[in-house]
Coordinates of C-alpha atoms in Angstrom, one line a residue:
M1 CA 84.7 85.6 48.2
R2 CA 85.1 89.5 48.6
S3 CA 87.4 91.1 50.4
V4 CA 86.5 92.7 54.0
E5 CA 88.2 95.8 51.9
A6 CA 85.8 95.4 48.9
T7 CA 82.7 95.1 51.1
V8 CA 83.2 97.5 53.5
P9 CA 85.3 100.5 51.7
G10 CA 87.4 102.6 53.6
I11 CA 87.4 100.2 56.8
R12 CA 90.2 100.3 59.0
H13 CA 91.9 97.6 60.9
R14 CA 93.2 97.8 64.7
R15 CA 96.3 95.8 64.9
A16 CA 95.7 92.3 66.5
T17 CA 98.2 91.2 69.2
G18 CA 98.7 88.0 70.5
Y19 CA 99.7 87.6 74.0
L20 CA 101.0 84.6 76.4
P21 CA 99.7 84.1 80.1
Y22 CA 102.2 85.1 82.4
R23 CA 101.4 85.7 86.0
H24 CA 97.8 85.9 87.9
T25 CA 96.5 86.2 91.5
A26 CA 95.2 83.4 93.1
E27 CA 91.4 83.9 93.5
P28 CA 90.1 83.5 97.1
A29 CA 87.6 80.4 97.4
G30 CA 83.7 81.9 97.5
A31 CA 84.6 85.0 95.7
P32 CA 82.1 87.7 94.7
P33 CA 81.2 87.8 90.9
A34 CA 83.2 90.3 88.9
G35 CA 80.8 93.4 88.9
C36 CA 83.7 95.4 87.0
L37 CA 86.3 94.2 84.6
A38 CA 89.0 96.5 84.1
T39 CA 91.6 96.3 81.3
I40 CA 95.0 97.5 81.8
T41 CA 97.7 98.0 79.2
V42 CA 101.1 98.9 79.4
D43 CA 103.3 99.9 76.4
F44 CA 107.1 99.7 76.1
D45 CA 109.5 101.7 73.7
G46 CA 110.7 98.8 72.1
P47 CA 110.2 94.8 72.2
N48 CA 111.6 93.0 75.4
T49 CA 110.1 90.1 76.8
R50 CA 112.2 89.8 79.8
R51 CA 111.7 93.7 80.6
A52 CA 107.8 93.1 80.1
R53 CA 107.7 90.0 82.6
D54 CA 110.4 92.2 85.1
W55 CA 107.5 95.0 84.5
I56 CA 104.9 92.7 85.8
D57 CA 107.0 90.8 88.6
G58 CA 107.4 94.1 90.1
V59 CA 104.3 95.1 90.2
F60 CA 103.7 92.2 92.3
A61 CA 106.7 92.8 94.6
A62 CA 105.4 96.2 95.2
S63 CA 101.7 95.1 96.1
G64 CA 103.8 93.0 98.4
T65 CA 101.0 89.6 97.7
D66 CA 100.4 87.3 95.0
R67 CA 96.4 86.7 96.7
A68 CA 93.7 89.2 95.6
S69 CA 92.0 90.5 98.3
P70 CA 88.2 90.9 97.7
A71 CA 87.7 92.6 100.5
A72 CA 89.3 95.8 99.0
G73 CA 87.8 94.7 95.6
L74 CA 89.9 92.8 93.8
I75 CA 88.8 89.4 93.2
A76 CA 91.4 88.5 90.4
A77 CA 94.2 89.9 88.4
H78 CA 95.7 87.9 85.0
F79 CA 98.9 89.2 83.3
H80 CA 99.9 88.9 80.0
V81 CA 102.7 89.7 77.7
S82 CA 102.2 90.4 73.9
L83 CA 104.0 88.1 71.9
D84 CA 106.1 90.9 70.7
G85 CA 106.8 91.9 74.0
I86 CA 105.8 95.3 73.4
R87 CA 102.9 95.6 75.7
V88 CA 102.0 93.8 79.1
L89 CA 97.9 93.3 79.2
N90 CA 96.0 93.1 83.0
L91 CA 92.8 91.7 82.5
A92 CA 91.7 91.9 86.1
E93 CA 88.1 91.4 88.3
W94 CA 87.0 93.8 91.0
T95 CA 83.8 93.9 92.7
S96 CA 82.7 97.1 91.4
A97 CA 84.3 99.9 89.2
R98 CA 83.8 102.3 92.0
A99 CA 86.3 99.8 94.1
H100 CA 88.6 99.5 91.2
R101 CA 88.7 103.5 90.9
E102 CA 89.5 103.7 95.0
A103 CA 92.4 101.3 94.5
A104 CA 93.7 103.3 91.5
E105 CA 93.2 106.5 93.2
A106 CA 95.1 104.9 96.8
A107 CA 97.7 103.1 95.0
A108 CA 100.5 103.3 97.4
P109 CA 103.5 104.9 95.9
R110 CA 105.6 102.1 95.7
L111 CA 102.9 100.2 93.8
R112 CA 102.3 103.6 92.1
D113 CA 106.3 104.0 91.1
A114 CA 106.4 100.3 90.0
A115 CA 104.1 100.4 87.6
R116 CA 104.2 104.1 85.9
R117 CA 108.2 105.1 86.3
F118 CA 109.6 101.4 85.4
P119 CA 112.2 101.8 82.9
G120 CA 110.5 102.3 79.0
V121 CA 107.3 102.4 80.0
V122 CA 105.6 104.9 77.1
G123 CA 101.9 104.7 78.0
T124 CA 99.1 102.7 80.0
A125 CA 95.5 102.4 79.5
V126 CA 92.8 101.9 81.4
R127 CA 89.2 100.5 80.7
R128 CA 86.5 99.6 82.7
F129 CA 83.8 97.0 81.7
V130 CA 80.4 96.1 83.5
P131 CA 79.5 92.7 82.9
Y132 CA 76.1 92.3 81.3
R133 CA 73.6 90.6 83.5
G134 CA 70.8 88.7 81.9
I135 CA 67.2 88.9 82.8
T136 CA 66.1 85.9 84.4
F137 CA 62.5 84.9 85.1
A138 CA 60.8 83.8 88.4
D139 CA 58.6 80.3 87.1

């Protein structure tokens, strides 16, 4: 069997990172389907699983709730910590990309500080995706 490198010269591999789930919001009963999936990654200056979990706990404390709020656009948020403790990954389900943008822009200072000014945070990245909705045909 040929290696990927032999088959595709010049290929660059992205670093694969394993994650373990840590904490999530409670999904409300009857929540609408997600119209937007947002991935938020937070990078730290070195490995420290406890610090990554403390960051997540601080975000929950600053938001004041463990419950999602579809009325505000958030359906669910699932926080994971990388196996090496260098990164947090939040997979968040939103009613729409617009709802996520508006929530991010209007974040309370307490929540913004908890997320961005936590000791050791060296970077954050946000990406939004719209789930594909297949075409269905009526009989």
